[in-house]
Short mmCIF file of C-alpha atoms in Angstrom, two decimals:
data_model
loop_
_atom_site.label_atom_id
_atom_site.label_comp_id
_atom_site.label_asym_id
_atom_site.label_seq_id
_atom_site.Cartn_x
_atom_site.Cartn_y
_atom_site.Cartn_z
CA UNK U 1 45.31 86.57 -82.66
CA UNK U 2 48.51 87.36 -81.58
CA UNK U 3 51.02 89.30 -82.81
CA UNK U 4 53.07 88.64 -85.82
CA UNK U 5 56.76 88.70 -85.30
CA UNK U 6 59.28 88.37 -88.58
CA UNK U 7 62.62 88.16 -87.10
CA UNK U 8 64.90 86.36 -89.51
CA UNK U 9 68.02 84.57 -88.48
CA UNK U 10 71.30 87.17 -88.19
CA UNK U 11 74.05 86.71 -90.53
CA UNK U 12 74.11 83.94 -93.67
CA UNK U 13 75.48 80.45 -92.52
CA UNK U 14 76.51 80.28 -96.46
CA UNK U 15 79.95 81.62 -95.15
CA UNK U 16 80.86 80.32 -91.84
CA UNK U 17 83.02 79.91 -90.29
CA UNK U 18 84.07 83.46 -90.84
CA UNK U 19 87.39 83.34 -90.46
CA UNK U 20 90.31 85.35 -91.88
CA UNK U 21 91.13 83.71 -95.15
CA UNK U 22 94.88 81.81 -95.36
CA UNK U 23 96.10 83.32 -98.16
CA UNK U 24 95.66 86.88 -99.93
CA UNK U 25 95.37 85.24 -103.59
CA UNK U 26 91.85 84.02 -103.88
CA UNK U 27 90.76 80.17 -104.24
CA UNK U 28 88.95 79.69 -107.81
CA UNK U 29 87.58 75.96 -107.12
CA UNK U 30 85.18 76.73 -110.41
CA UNK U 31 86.46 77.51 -113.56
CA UNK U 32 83.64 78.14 -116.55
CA UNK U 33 84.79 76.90 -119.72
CA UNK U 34 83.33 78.73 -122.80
CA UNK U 35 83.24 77.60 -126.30
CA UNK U 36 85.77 80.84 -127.32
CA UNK U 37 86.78 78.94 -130.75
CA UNK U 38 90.58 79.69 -129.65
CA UNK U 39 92.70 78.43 -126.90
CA UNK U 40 92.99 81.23 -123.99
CA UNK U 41 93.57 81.38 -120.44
CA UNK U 42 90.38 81.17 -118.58
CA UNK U 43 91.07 83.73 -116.25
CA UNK U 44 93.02 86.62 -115.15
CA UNK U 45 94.67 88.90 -111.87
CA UNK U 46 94.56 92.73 -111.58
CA UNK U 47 95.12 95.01 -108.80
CA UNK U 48 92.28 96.80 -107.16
CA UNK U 49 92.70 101.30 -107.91
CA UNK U 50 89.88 102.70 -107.05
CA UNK U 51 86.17 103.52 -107.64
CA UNK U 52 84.67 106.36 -109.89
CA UNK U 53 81.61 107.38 -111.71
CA UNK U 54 81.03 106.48 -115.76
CA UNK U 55 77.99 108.07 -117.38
CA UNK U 56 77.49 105.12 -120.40
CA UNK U 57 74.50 105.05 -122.72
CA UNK U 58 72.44 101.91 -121.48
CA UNK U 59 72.20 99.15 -124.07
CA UNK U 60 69.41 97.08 -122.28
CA UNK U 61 66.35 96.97 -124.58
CA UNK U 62 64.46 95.93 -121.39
CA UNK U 63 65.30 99.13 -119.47
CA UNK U 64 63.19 101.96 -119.63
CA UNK U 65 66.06 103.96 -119.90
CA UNK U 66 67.22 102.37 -123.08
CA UNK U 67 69.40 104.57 -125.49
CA UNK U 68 69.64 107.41 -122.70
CA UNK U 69 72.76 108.38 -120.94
CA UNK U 70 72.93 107.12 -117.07
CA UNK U 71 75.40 107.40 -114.24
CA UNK U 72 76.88 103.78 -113.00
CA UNK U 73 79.33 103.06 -110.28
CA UNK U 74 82.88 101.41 -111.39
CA UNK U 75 85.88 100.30 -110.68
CA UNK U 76 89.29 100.66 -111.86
CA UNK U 77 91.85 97.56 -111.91
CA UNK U 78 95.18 97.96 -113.20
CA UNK U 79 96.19 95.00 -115.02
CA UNK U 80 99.72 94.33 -115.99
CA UNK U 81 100.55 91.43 -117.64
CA UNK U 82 100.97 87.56 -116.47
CA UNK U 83 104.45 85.84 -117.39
CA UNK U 84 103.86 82.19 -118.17
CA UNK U 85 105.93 80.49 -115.97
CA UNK U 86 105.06 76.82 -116.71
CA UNK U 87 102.32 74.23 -118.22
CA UNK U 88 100.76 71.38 -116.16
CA UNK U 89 99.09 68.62 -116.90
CA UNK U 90 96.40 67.03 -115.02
CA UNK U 91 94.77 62.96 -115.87
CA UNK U 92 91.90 61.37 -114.02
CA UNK U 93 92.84 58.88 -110.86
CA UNK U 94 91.21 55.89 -111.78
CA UNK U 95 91.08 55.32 -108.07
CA UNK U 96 88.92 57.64 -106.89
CA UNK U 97 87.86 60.26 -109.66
CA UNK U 98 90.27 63.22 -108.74
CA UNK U 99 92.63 65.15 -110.71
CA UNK U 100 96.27 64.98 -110.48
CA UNK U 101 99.76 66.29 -112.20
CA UNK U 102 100.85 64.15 -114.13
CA UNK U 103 103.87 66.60 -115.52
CA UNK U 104 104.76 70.22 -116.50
CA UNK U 105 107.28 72.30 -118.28
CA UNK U 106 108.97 75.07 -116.61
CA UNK U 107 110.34 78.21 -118.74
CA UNK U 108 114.42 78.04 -119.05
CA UNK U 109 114.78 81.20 -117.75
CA UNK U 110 113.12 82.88 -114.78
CA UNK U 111 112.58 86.10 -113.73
CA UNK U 112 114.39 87.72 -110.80
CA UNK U 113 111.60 88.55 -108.75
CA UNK U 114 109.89 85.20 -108.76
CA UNK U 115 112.63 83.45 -107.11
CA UNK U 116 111.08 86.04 -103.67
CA UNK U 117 107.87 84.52 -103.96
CA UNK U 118 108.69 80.92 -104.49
CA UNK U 119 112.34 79.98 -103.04
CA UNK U 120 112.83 76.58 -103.97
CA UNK U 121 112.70 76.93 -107.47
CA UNK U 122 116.35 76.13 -109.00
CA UNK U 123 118.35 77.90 -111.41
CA UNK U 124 118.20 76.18 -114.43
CA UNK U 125 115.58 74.14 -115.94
CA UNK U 126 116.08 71.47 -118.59
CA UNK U 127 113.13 72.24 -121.06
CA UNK U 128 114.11 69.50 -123.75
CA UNK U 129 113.68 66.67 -120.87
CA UNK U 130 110.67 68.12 -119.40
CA UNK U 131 108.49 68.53 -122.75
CA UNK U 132 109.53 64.48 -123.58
CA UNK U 133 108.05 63.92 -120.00
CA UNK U 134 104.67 66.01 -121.12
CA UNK U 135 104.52 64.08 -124.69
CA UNK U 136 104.73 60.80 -122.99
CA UNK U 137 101.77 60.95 -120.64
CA UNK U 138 99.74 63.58 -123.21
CA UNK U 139 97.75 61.08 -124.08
CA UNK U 140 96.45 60.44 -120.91
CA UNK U 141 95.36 64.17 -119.98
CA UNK U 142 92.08 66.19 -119.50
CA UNK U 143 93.32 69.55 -118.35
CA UNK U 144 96.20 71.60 -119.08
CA UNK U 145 96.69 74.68 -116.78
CA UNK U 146 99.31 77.37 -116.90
CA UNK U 147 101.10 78.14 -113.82
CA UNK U 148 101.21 82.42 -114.24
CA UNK U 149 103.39 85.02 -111.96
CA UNK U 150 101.41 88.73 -111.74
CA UNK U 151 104.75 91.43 -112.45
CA UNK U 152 103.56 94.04 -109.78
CA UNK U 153 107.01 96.16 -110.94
CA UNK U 154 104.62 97.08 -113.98
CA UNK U 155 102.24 98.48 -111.45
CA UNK U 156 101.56 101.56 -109.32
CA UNK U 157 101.79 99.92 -105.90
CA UNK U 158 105.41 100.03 -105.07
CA UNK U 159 105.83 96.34 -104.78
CA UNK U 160 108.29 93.56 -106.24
CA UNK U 161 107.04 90.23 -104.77
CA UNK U 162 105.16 88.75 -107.55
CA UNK U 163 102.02 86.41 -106.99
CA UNK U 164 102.07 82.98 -108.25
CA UNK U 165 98.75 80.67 -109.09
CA UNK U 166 97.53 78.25 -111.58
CA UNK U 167 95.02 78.95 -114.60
CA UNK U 168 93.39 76.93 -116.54
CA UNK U 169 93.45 77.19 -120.51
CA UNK U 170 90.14 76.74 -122.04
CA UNK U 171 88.39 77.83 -125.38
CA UNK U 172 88.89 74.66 -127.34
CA UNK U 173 87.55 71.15 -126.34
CA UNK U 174 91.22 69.43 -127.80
CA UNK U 175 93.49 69.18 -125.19
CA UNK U 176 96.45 68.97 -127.64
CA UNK U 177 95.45 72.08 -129.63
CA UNK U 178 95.64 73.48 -125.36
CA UNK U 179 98.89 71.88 -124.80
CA UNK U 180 100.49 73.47 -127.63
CA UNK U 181 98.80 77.15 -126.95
CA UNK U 182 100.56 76.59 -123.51
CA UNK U 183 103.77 75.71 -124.97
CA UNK U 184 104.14 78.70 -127.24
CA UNK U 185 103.15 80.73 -124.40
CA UNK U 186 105.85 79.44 -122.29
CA UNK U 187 108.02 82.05 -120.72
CA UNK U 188 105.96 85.01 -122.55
CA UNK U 189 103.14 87.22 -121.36
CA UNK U 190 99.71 87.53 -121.21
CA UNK U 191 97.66 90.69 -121.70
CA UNK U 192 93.92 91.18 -120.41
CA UNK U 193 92.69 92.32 -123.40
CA UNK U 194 93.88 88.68 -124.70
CA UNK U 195 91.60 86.74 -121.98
CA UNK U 196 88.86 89.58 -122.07
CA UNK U 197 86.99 92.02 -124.12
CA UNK U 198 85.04 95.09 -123.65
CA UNK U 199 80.94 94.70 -123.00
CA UNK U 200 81.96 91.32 -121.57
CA UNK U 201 80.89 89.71 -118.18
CA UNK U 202 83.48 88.04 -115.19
CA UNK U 203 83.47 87.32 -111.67
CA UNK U 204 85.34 88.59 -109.71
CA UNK U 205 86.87 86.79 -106.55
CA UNK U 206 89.06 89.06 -103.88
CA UNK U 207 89.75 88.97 -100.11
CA UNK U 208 87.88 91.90 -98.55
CA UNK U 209 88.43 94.27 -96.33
CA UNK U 210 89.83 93.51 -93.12
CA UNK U 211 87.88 95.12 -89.66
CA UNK U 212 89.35 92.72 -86.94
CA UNK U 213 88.17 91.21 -83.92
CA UNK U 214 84.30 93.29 -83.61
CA UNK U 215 81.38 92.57 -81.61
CA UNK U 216 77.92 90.94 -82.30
CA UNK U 217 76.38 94.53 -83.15
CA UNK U 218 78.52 95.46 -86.24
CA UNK U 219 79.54 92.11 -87.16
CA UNK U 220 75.85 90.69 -87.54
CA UNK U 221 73.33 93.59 -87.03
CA UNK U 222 71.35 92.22 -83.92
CA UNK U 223 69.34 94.79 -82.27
CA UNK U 224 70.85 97.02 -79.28
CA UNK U 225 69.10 95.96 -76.54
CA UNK U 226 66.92 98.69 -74.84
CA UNK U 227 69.39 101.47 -72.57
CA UNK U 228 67.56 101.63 -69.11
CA UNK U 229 68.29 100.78 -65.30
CA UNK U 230 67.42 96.72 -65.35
CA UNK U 231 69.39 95.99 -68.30
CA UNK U 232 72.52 96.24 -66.38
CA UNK U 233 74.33 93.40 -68.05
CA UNK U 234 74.95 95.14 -71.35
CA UNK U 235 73.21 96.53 -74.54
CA UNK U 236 75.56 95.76 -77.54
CA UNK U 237 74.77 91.99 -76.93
CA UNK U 238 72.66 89.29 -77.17
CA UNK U 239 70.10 88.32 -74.64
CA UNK U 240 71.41 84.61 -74.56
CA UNK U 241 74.22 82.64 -76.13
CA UNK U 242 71.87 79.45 -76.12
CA UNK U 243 70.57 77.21 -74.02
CA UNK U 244 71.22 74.64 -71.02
CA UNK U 245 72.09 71.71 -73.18
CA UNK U 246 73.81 72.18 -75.78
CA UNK U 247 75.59 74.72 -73.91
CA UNK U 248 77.16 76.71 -76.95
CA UNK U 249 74.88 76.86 -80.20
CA UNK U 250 77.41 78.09 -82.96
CA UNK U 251 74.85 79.48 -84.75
CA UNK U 252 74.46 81.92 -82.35
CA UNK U 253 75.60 85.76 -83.12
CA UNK U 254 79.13 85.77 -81.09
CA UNK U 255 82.11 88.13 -81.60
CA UNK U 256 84.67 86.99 -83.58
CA UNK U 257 86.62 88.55 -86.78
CA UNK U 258 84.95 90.38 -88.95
CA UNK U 259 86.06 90.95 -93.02
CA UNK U 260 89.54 89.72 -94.55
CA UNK U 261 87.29 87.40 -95.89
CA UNK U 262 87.23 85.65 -99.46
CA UNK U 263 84.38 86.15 -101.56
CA UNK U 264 82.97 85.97 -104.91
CA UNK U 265 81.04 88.49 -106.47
CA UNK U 266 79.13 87.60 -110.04
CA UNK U 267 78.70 89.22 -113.42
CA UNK U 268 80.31 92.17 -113.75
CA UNK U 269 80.06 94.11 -116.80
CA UNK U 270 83.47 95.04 -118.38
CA UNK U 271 83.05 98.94 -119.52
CA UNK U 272 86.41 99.55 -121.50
CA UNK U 273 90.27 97.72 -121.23
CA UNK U 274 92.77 100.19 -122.22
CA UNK U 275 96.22 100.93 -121.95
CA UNK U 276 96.53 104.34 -121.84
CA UNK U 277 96.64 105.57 -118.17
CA UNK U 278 96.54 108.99 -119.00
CA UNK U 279 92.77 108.71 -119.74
CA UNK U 280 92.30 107.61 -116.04
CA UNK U 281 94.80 108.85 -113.68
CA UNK U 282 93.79 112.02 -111.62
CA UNK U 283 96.03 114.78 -111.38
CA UNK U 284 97.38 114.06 -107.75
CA UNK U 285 96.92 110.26 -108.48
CA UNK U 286 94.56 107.75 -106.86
CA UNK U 287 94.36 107.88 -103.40
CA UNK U 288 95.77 105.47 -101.17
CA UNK U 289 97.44 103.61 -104.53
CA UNK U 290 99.51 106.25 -106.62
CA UNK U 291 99.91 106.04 -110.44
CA UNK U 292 98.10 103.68 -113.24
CA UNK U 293 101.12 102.68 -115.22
CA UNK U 294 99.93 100.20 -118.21
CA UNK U 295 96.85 98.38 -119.05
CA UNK U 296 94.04 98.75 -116.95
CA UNK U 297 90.07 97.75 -117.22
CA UNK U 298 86.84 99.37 -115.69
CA UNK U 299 84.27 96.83 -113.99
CA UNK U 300 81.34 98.23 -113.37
CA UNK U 301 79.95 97.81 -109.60
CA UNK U 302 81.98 97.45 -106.70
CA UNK U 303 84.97 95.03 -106.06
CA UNK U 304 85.92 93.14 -102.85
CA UNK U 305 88.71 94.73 -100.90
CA UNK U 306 90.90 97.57 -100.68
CA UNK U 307 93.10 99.17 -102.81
CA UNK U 308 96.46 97.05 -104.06
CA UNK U 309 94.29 94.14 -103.51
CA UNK U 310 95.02 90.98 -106.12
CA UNK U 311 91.60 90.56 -107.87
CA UNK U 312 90.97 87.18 -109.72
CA UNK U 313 88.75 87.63 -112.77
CA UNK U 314 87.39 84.32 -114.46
CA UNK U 315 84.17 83.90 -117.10
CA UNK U 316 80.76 84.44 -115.93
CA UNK U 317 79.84 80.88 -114.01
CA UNK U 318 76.23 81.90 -114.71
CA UNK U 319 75.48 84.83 -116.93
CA UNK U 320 72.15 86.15 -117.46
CA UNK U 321 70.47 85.05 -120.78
CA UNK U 322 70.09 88.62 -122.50
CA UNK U 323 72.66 90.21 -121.21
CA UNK U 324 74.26 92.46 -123.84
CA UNK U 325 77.83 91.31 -125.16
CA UNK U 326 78.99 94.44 -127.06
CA UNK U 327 81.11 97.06 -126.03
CA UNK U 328 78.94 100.01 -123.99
CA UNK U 329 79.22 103.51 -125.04
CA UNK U 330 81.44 105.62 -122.79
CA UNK U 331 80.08 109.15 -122.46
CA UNK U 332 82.85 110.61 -119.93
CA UNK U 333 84.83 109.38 -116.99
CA UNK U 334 85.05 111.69 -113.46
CA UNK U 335 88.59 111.26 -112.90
CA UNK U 336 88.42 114.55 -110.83
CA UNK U 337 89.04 112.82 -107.29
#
């Protein structure tokens, strides 16, 4: 018999092409909708800190180190709080299935700093006239969605230019009892601890970090081809790009960019939401982001991307069956960067 090779394929062709993503706030094209018992936004936006070590009692009856203290990885997003800027409505096209707007409300006033991320916006909006609009085809919707601005002026990153995207409200199967959540929510703000609570689970979606153009070596771990005199065509490389016909395979390892990618990462355990920075910020502040200014929440695990980067949270799309839902017990937080 011969010899057995395993040589399994380089790189996942789950996330081709791997291109840089078009825009820095991430895509959510699923949004979990969980019987809350309460209208509530179905998601969330924080800025990415930093990373630190939490030593938490684990709660896991499963574990065999159930009820004793352990060290975990987390991660630190400040969160400040989303202005609703305006309610949407979405019916069914009869013609082929899909979603559209049907109508939406926009807050009378606006703040400043949304007219620098979305410059078309006018002035004034007549509210009166815009809610007879929503009544009128109410009747007719399945989805109501707030359109939220992030106020990064709240935040430690020394920025101004707000982000703008679209959440969905869940919690409630009536989509009037949604509609009017929305409305008295119109033009006021949204705290995490409002959408989330402590012991809870979320994905997490976030545009990682961003390496560049890099060859096939780093990019998808093929093996360095041996260093001596007749390999004199190169080493960090592949032996062939393919064959004769088809002439380019793109499943083939090539170089290409490499991270600034978006990605999705699932079930992350929410260790505490506060608003008290003082029980997080080192003395010098965090590195590479400054000062924790307002509310904040600990993830535990890693998060996509660097630091300042937007971070969409949303409900668990699949959570475990036995995972625990209570708050864990936080033993001490190394805040000594």
């Amino acid at each position: 018999m011969g010899l057995k090779i395993n040589r399994p394929r380089r790189g996942s062709m789950g996330v081709y092409p791997r291109k840089r993503a078009s825009d820095i706030v991430p895509r959510v094209r699923t949004w979990p909708d969980p019987n809350l018992g309460r209208p509530s936004l179905l998601g969330f936006a924080a800025y990415k800190v930093g990373m630190l070590h939490a030593v938490v009692v684990e709660d896991r009856q499963t574990s065999p180190l159930f009820g004793k203290e352990v060290v975990r990885a987390a991660t630190v997003l400040e969160a400040p709080p989303l202005r609703v800027l305006a309610v949407r409505l979405y019916s069914l096209d009869p013609t082929n299935g899909y979603r559209k707007a049907v109508g939406e409300a926009w807050a009378p006033e606006m703040p400043k700093d949304v007219y620098r991320a979305v410059k078309t916006l006018p002035e004034k909006f007549d509210l009166e006239a815009e809610l007879k609009r929503l009544e009128a085809v109410k009747g007719a919707a399945v989805d109501v969605r707030a359109i939220v601005a992030t106020q990064p002026r709240l935040a430690g990153i020394g920025k101004k230019t707000p982000e703008v995207l679209e959440i969905p409200i869940g919690g409630v199967p009536s989509v009037e009892d949604r509609l009017k959540f929305a409305l008295d929510m119109l033009g006021k703000e949204v705290r995490a601890s409002d959408v989330f609570s402590a012991g809870g689970l979320v994905d997490v979606l976030a545009v990682t970090r961003g390496k560049g153009w890099q060859g096939v070596i780093k990019r998808f771990g093929v093996k360095i081809l041996p260093r001596w005199h007749k390999h004199r065509k190169g080493h960090r490389r592949t032996g062939t790009v393919g064959p004769q016909r088809p002439a380019l395979m793109f499943t083939q390892p090539r170089p290409g960019q490499m991270g600034f990618h978006q990605r999705t990462e699932y079930n992350k355990r929410i260790l505490k939401i506060g608003n008290n920075p003082a029980e997080i910020n080192p003395r010098g502040g965090w590195p590479h982001y400054g000062l924790v200014k307002g509310d904040f929440l600990i993830l535990a695990g890693s998060v996509p991307g660097v630091q300042k980067r937007l971070v969409v949270l949303r409900h668990p799309v699949r959570p475990p069956p036995k995972a625990p839902t209570s708050a864990p017990q936080l033993v001490w937080l190394s805040v000594q960067i």
